[in-house]
PDB file of C-alpha atoms and ligand atoms in Angstrom:
ATOM      1  CA  MET A1423     159.329 121.442  97.239  1.00  0.00           C
ATOM      2  CA  PRO A1424     156.185 122.885  98.820  1.00  0.00           C
ATOM      3  CA  SER A1425     155.902 122.910 102.564  1.00  0.00           C
ATOM      4  CA  LEU A1426     153.356 120.740 104.372  1.00  0.00           C
ATOM      5  CA  ARG A1427     151.452 123.908 105.197  1.00  0.00           C
ATOM      6  CA  ALA A1428     151.178 124.961 101.545  1.00  0.00           C
ATOM      7  CA  PHE A1429     150.112 121.426 100.647  1.00  0.00           C
ATOM      8  CA  ILE A1430     147.308 121.444 103.249  1.00  0.00           C
ATOM      9  CA  LEU A1431     146.192 124.895 102.104  1.00  0.00           C
ATOM     10  CA  GLY A1432     146.035 123.666  98.493  1.00  0.00           C
ATOM     11  CA  LEU A1433     143.989 120.654  99.524  1.00  0.00           C
ATOM     12  CA  ALA A1434     141.566 122.870 101.440  1.00  0.00           C
ATOM     13  CA  LEU A1435     141.119 125.134  98.397  1.00  0.00           C
ATOM     14  CA  ILE A1436     140.348 122.157  96.140  1.00  0.00           C
ATOM     15  CA  LEU A1437     137.768 120.862  98.630  1.00  0.00           C
ATOM     16  CA  LEU A1438     136.159 124.294  98.859  1.00  0.00           C
ATOM     17  CA  ALA A1439     135.953 124.492  95.061  1.00  0.00           C
ATOM     18  CA  LEU A1440     134.327 121.059  94.912  1.00  0.00           C
ATOM     19  CA  ILE A1441     131.750 122.025  97.550  1.00  0.00           C
ATOM     20  CA  GLN A1442     130.877 125.198  95.632  1.00  0.00           C
ATOM     21  CA  LEU A1443     130.613 123.246  92.398  1.00  0.00           C
ATOM     22  CA  SER A1444     128.109 120.810  93.903  1.00  0.00           C
ATOM     23  CA  ALA A1445     126.142 123.659  95.511  1.00  0.00           C
ATOM     24  CA  THR A1446     125.643 125.379  92.137  1.00  0.00           C
ATOM     25  CA  SER A1447     124.848 122.202  90.217  1.00  0.00           C
ATOM     26  CA  PRO A1448     121.738 122.662  87.960  1.00  0.00           C
ATOM     27  CA  VAL A1449     120.241 119.335  89.057  1.00  0.00           C
ATOM     28  CA  PRO A1450     117.077 120.062  91.083  1.00  0.00           C
ATOM     29  CA  ALA A1451     117.064 119.243  94.767  1.00  0.00           C
ATOM     30  CA  VAL A1452     115.845 115.738  95.607  1.00  0.00           C
ATOM     31  CA  ASP A1453     114.912 113.978  98.805  1.00  0.00           C
ATOM     32  CA  ALA A1454     117.786 112.279 100.573  1.00  0.00           C
ATOM     33  CA  ALA A1455     116.090 108.960  99.826  1.00  0.00           C
ATOM     34  CA  ASP A1456     116.415 109.673  96.097  1.00  0.00           C
ATOM     35  CA  CYS A1457     120.157 110.314  96.264  1.00  0.00           C
ATOM     36  CA  LYS A1458     121.354 107.026  94.862  1.00  0.00           C
ATOM     37  CA  ALA A1459     124.345 106.339  92.719  1.00  0.00           C
ATOM     38  CA  PRO A1460     123.366 106.240  89.038  1.00  0.00           C
ATOM     39  CA  THR A1461     123.369 102.829  87.476  1.00  0.00           C
ATOM     40  CA  PRO A1462     123.627 102.152  83.736  1.00  0.00           C
ATOM     41  CA  THR A1463     121.447  99.035  83.708  1.00  0.00           C
ATOM     42  CA  LEU A1464     117.789  98.600  84.531  1.00  0.00           C
ATOM     43  CA  PRO A1465     117.051  96.691  87.705  1.00  0.00           C
ATOM     44  CA  SER A1466     115.124  93.448  87.704  1.00  0.00           C
ATOM     45  CA  LYS A1467     113.174  94.542  90.796  1.00  0.00           C
ATOM     46  CA  PRO A1468     112.287  98.120  89.804  1.00  0.00           C
ATOM     47  CA  VAL A1469     110.779  99.364  93.029  1.00  0.00           C
ATOM     48  CA  ALA A1470     113.742  98.347  95.173  1.00  0.00           C
ATOM     49  CA  THR A1471     116.453  99.969  93.049  1.00  0.00           C
ATOM     50  CA  THR A1472     117.086 102.863  90.644  1.00  0.00           C
ATOM     51  CA  PRO A1473     115.018 104.129  88.913  1.00  0.00           C
ATOM     52  CA  THR A1474     111.930 103.838  91.057  1.00  0.00           C
ATOM     53  CA  VAL A1475     108.504 105.043  90.078  1.00  0.00           C
ATOM     54  CA  PRO A1476     107.690 108.233  92.015  1.00  0.00           C
ATOM     55  CA  THR A1477     104.986 107.872  94.643  1.00  0.00           C
ATOM     56  CA  VAL A1478     102.549 110.298  96.167  1.00  0.00           C
ATOM     57  CA  THR A1479     101.363 110.200  99.779  1.00  0.00           C
ATOM     58  CA  ALA A1480      97.592 109.824  99.971  1.00  0.00           C
ATOM     59  CA  ALA A1481      94.929 108.038 101.957  1.00  0.00           C
ATOM     60  CA  THR A1482      94.690 105.418  99.233  1.00  0.00           C
ATOM     61  CA  PRO A1483      98.006 105.610  97.345  1.00  0.00           C
ATOM     62  CA  LEU A1484      98.617 103.826  94.076  1.00  0.00           C
ATOM     63  CA  PRO A1485      99.951 100.285  94.343  1.00  0.00           C
ATOM     64  CA  ALA A1486     103.658 101.059  94.823  1.00  0.00           C
ATOM     65  CA  ALA A1487     104.720  98.217  92.614  1.00  0.00           C
ATOM     66  CA  PRO A1488     103.267  95.934  89.955  1.00  0.00           C
ATOM     67  CA  PRO A1489     103.331  92.188  90.736  1.00  0.00           C
ATOM     68  CA  ALA A1490     106.834  90.921  91.487  1.00  0.00           C
ATOM     69  CA  ASN A1491     106.906  88.986  88.212  1.00  0.00           C
ATOM     70  CA  GLN A1492     106.729  92.216  86.188  1.00  0.00           C
ATOM     71  CA  THR A1493     109.796  94.339  85.494  1.00  0.00           C
ATOM     72  CA  LEU A1494     110.302  97.866  84.238  1.00  0.00           C
ATOM     73  CA  GLN A1495     110.511  97.988  80.430  1.00  0.00           C
ATOM     74  CA  TYR A1496     110.353 101.660  79.414  1.00  0.00           C
ATOM     75  CA  VAL A1497     110.050 105.076  80.987  1.00  0.00           C
ATOM     76  CA  ALA A1498     108.434 107.679  78.736  1.00  0.00           C
ATOM     77  CA  LEU A1499     107.847 111.401  78.763  1.00  0.00           C
ATOM     78  CA  GLY A1500     104.303 111.958  77.483  1.00  0.00           C
ATOM     79  CA  ARG A1501     103.338 115.292  75.922  1.00  0.00           C
ATOM     80  CA  GLY A1502      99.915 116.065  74.512  1.00  0.00           C
ATOM     81  CA  VAL A1503      96.376 117.119  75.391  1.00  0.00           C
ATOM     82  CA  GLN A1504      93.590 115.894  77.634  1.00  0.00           C
ATOM     83  CA  ASN A1505      90.218 116.480  75.967  1.00  0.00           C
ATOM     84  CA  TYR A1506      86.910 117.220  77.646  1.00  0.00           C
ATOM     85  CA  THR A1507      83.371 117.605  76.329  1.00  0.00           C
ATOM     86  CA  CYS A1508      81.230 120.575  77.257  1.00  0.00           C
ATOM     87  CA  THR A1509      77.502 120.273  76.657  1.00  0.00           C
ATOM     88  CA  SER A1510      76.642 123.783  77.862  1.00  0.00           C
ATOM     89  CA  ILE A1511      78.363 126.876  79.225  1.00  0.00           C
ATOM     90  CA  GLY A1512      78.741 126.568  82.992  1.00  0.00           C
ATOM     91  CA  SER A1513      78.304 122.782  83.078  1.00  0.00           C
ATOM     92  CA  ALA A1514      81.031 120.448  84.359  1.00  0.00           C
ATOM     93  CA  PRO A1515      83.501 119.286  81.669  1.00  0.00           C
ATOM     94  CA  VAL A1516      83.367 115.530  81.020  1.00  0.00           C
ATOM     95  CA  ALA A1517      86.590 113.624  80.251  1.00  0.00           C
ATOM     96  CA  LEU A1518      86.715 112.546  76.598  1.00  0.00           C
ATOM     97  CA  GLY A1519      90.220 111.151  76.149  1.00  0.00           C
ATOM     98  CA  ALA A1520      93.811 112.092  75.526  1.00  0.00           C
ATOM     99  CA  ILE A1521      96.330 112.224  72.732  1.00  0.00           C
ATOM    100  CA  ALA A1522     100.047 112.302  73.473  1.00  0.00           C
ATOM    101  CA  THR A1523     103.419 111.570  71.963  1.00  0.00           C
ATOM    102  CA  LEU A1524     105.562 109.272  74.105  1.00  0.00           C
ATOM    103  CA  TYR A1525     109.288 110.089  74.165  1.00  0.00           C
ATOM    104  CA  ASP A1526     111.762 107.453  75.303  1.00  0.00           C
ATOM    105  CA  GLY A1527     113.248 108.585  78.607  1.00  0.00           C
ATOM    106  CA  THR A1528     114.387 105.131  79.742  1.00  0.00           C
ATOM    107  CA  ALA A1529     118.114 105.835  79.502  1.00  0.00           C
ATOM    108  CA  LEU A1530     117.791 109.295  81.046  1.00  0.00           C
ATOM    109  CA  ALA A1531     115.622 108.062  83.940  1.00  0.00           C
ATOM    110  CA  THR A1532     118.204 105.377  84.606  1.00  0.00           C
ATOM    111  CA  ALA A1533     121.197 107.700  84.426  1.00  0.00           C
ATOM    112  CA  ASN A1534     119.686 110.767  86.113  1.00  0.00           C
ATOM    113  CA  GLU A1535     116.249 110.240  87.562  1.00  0.00           C
ATOM    114  CA  ALA A1536     116.092 113.713  89.112  1.00  0.00           C
ATOM    115  CA  GLU A1537     116.709 115.326  85.736  1.00  0.00           C
ATOM    116  CA  PHE A1538     114.060 113.131  84.111  1.00  0.00           C
ATOM    117  CA  ASN A1539     111.572 114.066  86.848  1.00  0.00           C
ATOM    118  CA  SER A1540     112.200 117.737  86.093  1.00  0.00           C
ATOM    119  CA  LEU A1541     110.996 117.374  82.485  1.00  0.00           C
ATOM    120  CA  PRO A1542     107.144 117.262  82.605  1.00  0.00           C
ATOM    121  CA  PRO A1543     106.808 120.752  84.160  1.00  0.00           C
ATOM    122  CA  LEU A1544     109.134 122.091  81.436  1.00  0.00           C
ATOM    123  CA  ALA A1545     107.678 120.105  78.530  1.00  0.00           C
ATOM    124  CA  VAL A1546     104.070 121.123  79.232  1.00  0.00           C
ATOM    125  CA  TYR A1547     104.901 124.683  78.130  1.00  0.00           C
ATOM    126  CA  VAL A1548     106.489 123.766  74.794  1.00  0.00           C
ATOM    127  CA  ALA A1549     105.172 121.868  71.783  1.00  0.00           C
ATOM    128  CA  ASN A1550     107.001 118.819  70.470  1.00  0.00           C
ATOM    129  CA  PRO A1551     109.110 119.203  73.537  1.00  0.00           C
ATOM    130  CA  LYS A1552     111.936 121.628  73.054  1.00  0.00           C
ATOM    131  CA  LEU A1553     113.582 120.099  76.061  1.00  0.00           C
ATOM    132  CA  PRO A1554     116.781 121.226  77.749  1.00  0.00           C
ATOM    133  CA  ALA A1555     119.726 120.718  75.391  1.00  0.00           C
ATOM    134  CA  SER A1556     120.994 117.686  77.296  1.00  0.00           C
ATOM    135  CA  VAL A1557     117.799 115.769  76.509  1.00  0.00           C
ATOM    136  CA  ALA A1558     116.604 117.422  73.290  1.00  0.00           C
ATOM    137  CA  SER A1559     117.013 114.243  71.293  1.00  0.00           C
ATOM    138  CA  LEU A1560     114.718 111.816  73.125  1.00  0.00           C
ATOM    139  CA  ALA A1561     113.519 109.329  70.521  1.00  0.00           C
ATOM    140  CA  VAL A1562     109.804 108.823  69.920  1.00  0.00           C
ATOM    141  CA  LEU A1563     108.714 105.611  71.616  1.00  0.00           C
ATOM    142  CA  GLY A1564     105.147 105.697  70.324  1.00  0.00           C
ATOM    143  CA  ASN A1565     101.872 107.396  71.086  1.00  0.00           C
ATOM    144  CA  HIS A1566      98.984 107.379  73.520  1.00  0.00           C
ATOM    145  CA  TYR A1567      95.352 107.796  72.542  1.00  0.00           C
ATOM    146  CA  PHE A1568      91.868 106.548  73.347  1.00  0.00           C
ATOM    147  CA  ALA A1569      90.488 103.903  71.005  1.00  0.00           C
ATOM    148  CA  ALA A1570      87.028 104.403  69.486  1.00  0.00           C
ATOM    149  CA  ASP A1571      85.459 102.426  72.364  1.00  0.00           C
ATOM    150  CA  GLY A1572      87.191 104.645  74.952  1.00  0.00           C
ATOM    151  CA  THR A1573      90.032 102.233  75.778  1.00  0.00           C
ATOM    152  CA  PRO A1574      93.224 104.072  76.809  1.00  0.00           C
ATOM    153  CA  THR A1575      95.861 102.766  74.400  1.00  0.00           C
ATOM    154  CA  PHE A1576      99.649 102.985  74.463  1.00  0.00           C
ATOM    155  CA  ASN A1577     101.127 102.112  71.085  1.00  0.00           C
ATOM    156  CA  LEU A1578     104.890 101.744  71.565  1.00  0.00           C
ATOM    157  CA  SER A1579     105.271 101.315  67.832  1.00  0.00           C
ATOM    158  CA  SER A1580     109.069 101.744  67.873  1.00  0.00           C
ATOM    159  CA  LYS A1581     109.270  98.590  70.024  1.00  0.00           C
ATOM    160  CA  GLY A1582     106.395  96.614  68.476  1.00  0.00           C
ATOM    161  CA  LYS A1583     104.477  96.694  71.779  1.00  0.00           C
ATOM    162  CA  ILE A1584     100.996  97.897  72.594  1.00  0.00           C
ATOM    163  CA  LEU A1585      98.944  98.142  75.775  1.00  0.00           C
ATOM    164  CA  PHE A1586      95.145  98.344  75.777  1.00  0.00           C
ATOM    165  CA  ALA A1587      94.529  99.497  79.314  1.00  0.00           C
ATOM    166  CA  LYS A1588      91.977 100.015  82.050  1.00  0.00           C
ATOM    167  CA  LYS A1589      92.389 102.165  85.127  1.00  0.00           C
ATOM    168  CA  ASN A1590      93.336 100.258  88.284  1.00  0.00           C
ATOM    169  CA  GLY A1591      94.344 103.075  90.653  1.00  0.00           C
ATOM    170  CA  ASP A1592      93.845 106.837  90.791  1.00  0.00           C
ATOM    171  CA  VAL A1593      95.207 109.440  93.175  1.00  0.00           C
ATOM    172  CA  ALA A1594      95.288 113.242  93.033  1.00  0.00           C
ATOM    173  CA  ALA A1595      98.614 114.754  91.941  1.00  0.00           C
ATOM    174  CA  PRO A1596     100.672 116.289  94.753  1.00  0.00           C
ATOM    175  CA  ALA A1597      99.590 119.798  95.743  1.00  0.00           C
ATOM    176  CA  ASN A1598     102.817 121.267  94.340  1.00  0.00           C
ATOM    177  CA  ALA A1599     102.402 119.625  90.904  1.00  0.00           C
ATOM    178  CA  ASN A1600     102.746 121.971  87.934  1.00  0.00           C
ATOM    179  CA  LYS A1601      99.325 123.436  87.038  1.00  0.00           C
ATOM    180  CA  GLY A1602     100.068 123.766  83.316  1.00  0.00           C
ATOM    181  CA  PRO A1603      99.793 126.740  80.931  1.00  0.00           C
ATOM    182  CA  SER A1604      96.112 127.401  81.667  1.00  0.00           C
ATOM    183  CA  GLY A1605      96.553 127.022  85.437  1.00  0.00           C
ATOM    184  CA  THR A1606      93.856 124.357  85.785  1.00  0.00           C
ATOM    185  CA  GLY A1607      96.058 121.889  87.643  1.00  0.00           C
ATOM    186  CA  ALA A1608      97.769 118.560  87.078  1.00  0.00           C
ATOM    187  CA  VAL A1609      95.831 115.428  86.135  1.00  0.00           C
ATOM    188  CA  ASP A1610      95.720 112.540  88.607  1.00  0.00           C
ATOM    189  CA  TRP A1611      98.468 109.984  88.993  1.00  0.00           C
ATOM    190  CA  LEU A1612      97.237 106.607  87.763  1.00  0.00           C
ATOM    191  CA  GLN A1613      97.995 102.950  87.547  1.00  0.00           C
ATOM    192  CA  LEU A1614      96.529 101.173  84.496  1.00  0.00           C
ATOM    193  CA  VAL A1615      96.690  97.472  83.690  1.00  0.00           C
ATOM    194  CA  ALA A1616      96.067  95.389  80.582  1.00  0.00           C
ATOM    195  CA  LYS A1617      92.355  95.202  79.741  1.00  0.00           C
ATOM    196  CA  PRO A1618      91.206  91.575  79.466  1.00  0.00           C
ATOM    197  CA  GLY A1619      90.097  90.476  76.012  1.00  0.00           C
ATOM    198  CA  TYR A1620      92.234  93.019  74.127  1.00  0.00           C
ATOM    199  CA  ALA A1621      95.271  92.267  71.944  1.00  0.00           C
ATOM    200  CA  THR A1622      97.934  93.733  74.261  1.00  0.00           C
ATOM    201  CA  VAL A1623     101.498  92.829  73.269  1.00  0.00           C
ATOM    202  CA  GLY A1624     104.504  92.852  75.615  1.00  0.00           C
ATOM    203  CA  LEU A1625     103.198  95.220  78.319  1.00  0.00           C
ATOM    204  CA  GLN A1626     101.060  94.653  81.413  1.00  0.00           C
ATOM    205  CA  THR A1627     101.100  97.724  83.644  1.00  0.00           C
ATOM    206  CA  VAL A1628     101.693 101.453  83.235  1.00  0.00           C
ATOM    207  CA  TYR A1629     101.894 104.241  85.801  1.00  0.00           C
ATOM    208  CA  ARG A1630     101.146 107.866  84.932  1.00  0.00           C
ATOM    209  CA  VAL A1631     103.059 110.013  87.422  1.00  0.00           C
ATOM    210  CA  VAL A1632     104.761 113.444  87.728  1.00  0.00           C
ATOM    211  CA  THR A1633     101.862 114.988  85.830  1.00  0.00           C
ATOM    212  CA  ALA A1634     101.846 118.646  84.742  1.00  0.00           C
ATOM    213  CA  GLY A1635      98.665 120.392  83.572  1.00  0.00           C
ATOM    214  CA  GLY A1636      95.783 118.609  81.821  1.00  0.00           C
ATOM    215  CA  ASN A1637      92.938 119.237  84.277  1.00  0.00           C
ATOM    216  CA  PRO A1638      89.762 120.835  82.907  1.00  0.00           C
ATOM    217  CA  PRO A1639      88.479 124.227  84.065  1.00  0.00           C
ATOM    218  CA  ALA A1640      85.945 123.968  86.914  1.00  0.00           C
ATOM    219  CA  VAL A1641      83.091 124.861  84.576  1.00  0.00           C
ATOM    220  CA  CYS A1642      82.701 124.858  80.804  1.00  0.00           C
ATOM    221  CA  PRO A1643      83.624 128.216  79.216  1.00  0.00           C
ATOM    222  CA  SER A1644      82.130 127.153  75.858  1.00  0.00           C
ATOM    223  CA  VAL A1645      80.280 124.309  74.155  1.00  0.00           C
ATOM    224  CA  GLY A1646      82.205 121.544  72.378  1.00  0.00           C
ATOM    225  CA  VAL A1647      85.595 119.908  73.011  1.00  0.00           C
ATOM    226  CA  ILE A1648      88.148 121.603  75.266  1.00  0.00           C
ATOM    227  CA  SER A1649      91.814 120.547  75.015  1.00  0.00           C
ATOM    228  CA  GLU A1650      94.152 121.069  77.953  1.00  0.00           C
ATOM    229  CA  GLN A1651      97.920 120.825  77.467  1.00  0.00           C
ATOM    230  CA  TYR A1652      99.623 118.231  79.658  1.00  0.00           C
ATOM    231  CA  ALA A1653     102.841 116.324  80.184  1.00  0.00           C
ATOM    232  CA  ALA A1654     103.524 113.288  82.367  1.00  0.00           C
ATOM    233  CA  GLU A1655     105.837 110.375  82.957  1.00  0.00           C
ATOM    234  CA  TYR A1656     104.648 106.920  81.914  1.00  0.00           C
ATOM    235  CA  TRP A1657     106.365 103.880  83.474  1.00  0.00           C
ATOM    236  CA  PHE A1658     105.730 100.626  81.573  1.00  0.00           C
ATOM    237  CA  TYR A1659     106.092  97.138  83.083  1.00  0.00           C
ATOM    238  CA  ASP A1660     105.826  93.607  81.743  1.00  0.00           C
TER     239      ASP A1660
HETATM  240  C1  NAG B2589     102.420  86.949  88.076  1.00  0.00           C
HETATM  241  O1  NAG B2589     101.993  87.067  89.420  1.00  0.00           O
HETATM  242  C2  NAG B2589     100.580  87.155  89.578  1.00  0.00           C
HETATM  243  C3  NAG B2589     100.273  87.339  91.055  1.00  0.00           C
HETATM  244  O2  NAG B2589     100.933  88.429  91.576  1.00  0.00           O
HETATM  245  C4  NAG B2589      99.908  85.901  89.024  1.00  0.00           C
HETATM  246  O3  NAG B2589      98.508  86.046  89.119  1.00  0.00           O
HETATM  247  C5  NAG B2589     100.315  85.694  87.568  1.00  0.00           C
HETATM  248  O4  NAG B2589      99.790  84.463  87.109  1.00  0.00           O
HETATM  249  C6  NAG B2589     101.829  85.688  87.429  1.00  0.00           C
HETATM  250  N1  NAG B2589     102.152  85.612  86.014  1.00  0.00           N
HETATM  251  C7  NAG B2589     103.100  84.808  85.542  1.00  0.00           C
HETATM  252  C8  NAG B2589     103.320  84.864  84.040  1.00  0.00           C
HETATM  253  O5  NAG B2589     103.788  84.098  86.252  1.00  0.00           O
HETATM  254  C1  NAG B2590     100.552 101.479  66.216  1.00  0.00           C
HETATM  255  O1  NAG B2590     101.377 102.398  65.520  1.00  0.00           O
HETATM  256  C2  NAG B2590     101.869 101.889  64.280  1.00  0.00           C
HETATM  257  C3  NAG B2590     102.837 102.908  63.712  1.00  0.00           C
HETATM  258  O2  NAG B2590     102.228 104.150  63.601  1.00  0.00           O
HETATM  259  C4  NAG B2590     100.706 101.594  63.348  1.00  0.00           C
HETATM  260  O3  NAG B2590     101.167 101.032  62.145  1.00  0.00           O
HETATM  261  C5  NAG B2590      99.741 100.629  64.035  1.00  0.00           C
HETATM  262  O4  NAG B2590      98.598 100.445  63.226  1.00  0.00           O
HETATM  263  C6  NAG B2590      99.323 101.157  65.390  1.00  0.00           C
HETATM  264  N1  NAG B2590      98.496 100.180  66.055  1.00  0.00           N
HETATM  265  C7  NAG B2590      97.297 100.453  66.530  1.00  0.00           C
HETATM  266  C8  NAG B2590      96.535  99.330  67.121  1.00  0.00           C
HETATM  267  O5  NAG B2590      96.852 101.590  66.527  1.00  0.00           O
HETATM  268  C1  NAG B2591      91.420 116.261  71.181  1.00  0.00           C
HETATM  269  O1  NAG B2591      91.665 117.575  70.803  1.00  0.00           O
HETATM  270  C2  NAG B2591      92.610 117.713  69.752  1.00  0.00           C
HETATM  271  C3  NAG B2591      92.799 119.181  69.486  1.00  0.00           C
HETATM  272  O2  NAG B2591      93.370 119.807  70.597  1.00  0.00           O
HETATM  273  C4  NAG B2591      92.126 117.017  68.512  1.00  0.00           C
HETATM  274  O3  NAG B2591      93.138 117.047  67.530  1.00  0.00           O
HETATM  275  C5  NAG B2591      91.799 115.580  68.841  1.00  0.00           C
HETATM  276  O4  NAG B2591      91.195 114.976  67.723  1.00  0.00           O
HETATM  277  C6  NAG B2591      90.848 115.497  70.000  1.00  0.00           C
HETATM  278  N1  NAG B2591      90.610 114.096  70.320  1.00  0.00           N
HETATM  279  C7  NAG B2591      89.456 113.668  70.726  1.00  0.00           C
HETATM  280  C8  NAG B2591      89.344 112.214  71.009  1.00  0.00           C
HETATM  281  O5  NAG B2591      88.525 114.418  70.892  1.00  0.00           O
END
């Protein structure tokens, strides 16, 4: 039978091993406020519990939450391009629209929000995201594009839902946001809401946050349409 001393020594070694294990964990560092126990079900009050839409500190931040009668429906990883029109070399690029595939990250954001938040800066560098093995199989939720009249549209075709949107809030991405493959910087974080008079189904609000890439160059390098690679998180509420 081991002595008390050997028992205590064994216990100490196990604790040390556990501490080392947590110190070398691949999960990126998060603020203490984000260190919440994972929960397998979506909350009914999304901003008060896990997962919560990331926020950015700014003079006029995005509305932190949609109206209390809306709840989180889906969290998507968007991967695509932001397009700009250039009328002459050296002129300022003008936003034209975006095209992106929306991957369903709802379960991942719920189970491991920090890991989900680490995806846009990785996905922006790879096509049809070749994501880390643990999340390589995110299902396609739908797609994002601009309708012919310029309306930002989110067609969550796998769920039979669609949002015809208009911008309701706009704030620059944090200074440390990933600048994307061409180094032009991350597109703004946005809140968009359903555009009145359009046939939106089952969605009312979406946030675009944790953006990576997508900004235009400062001046047009050529004439025509420029496409900038981008990735972002989209949080949908209804
Ligand atoms: C939800 O709340 C908003 C105010 O925040 C109100 O204008 C709207 O009518 C409410 N919608 C429903 C379906 O209750
Ligand atoms: C949404 O996507 C589905 C599947 O691709 C398509 O059948 C449908 O026409 C799309 N809706 C709109 C309004 O683009
Ligand atoms: C945006 O650019 C891509 C090519 O990168 C093109 O396939 C797409 O049609 C363009 N969309 C618009 C609205 O210009």
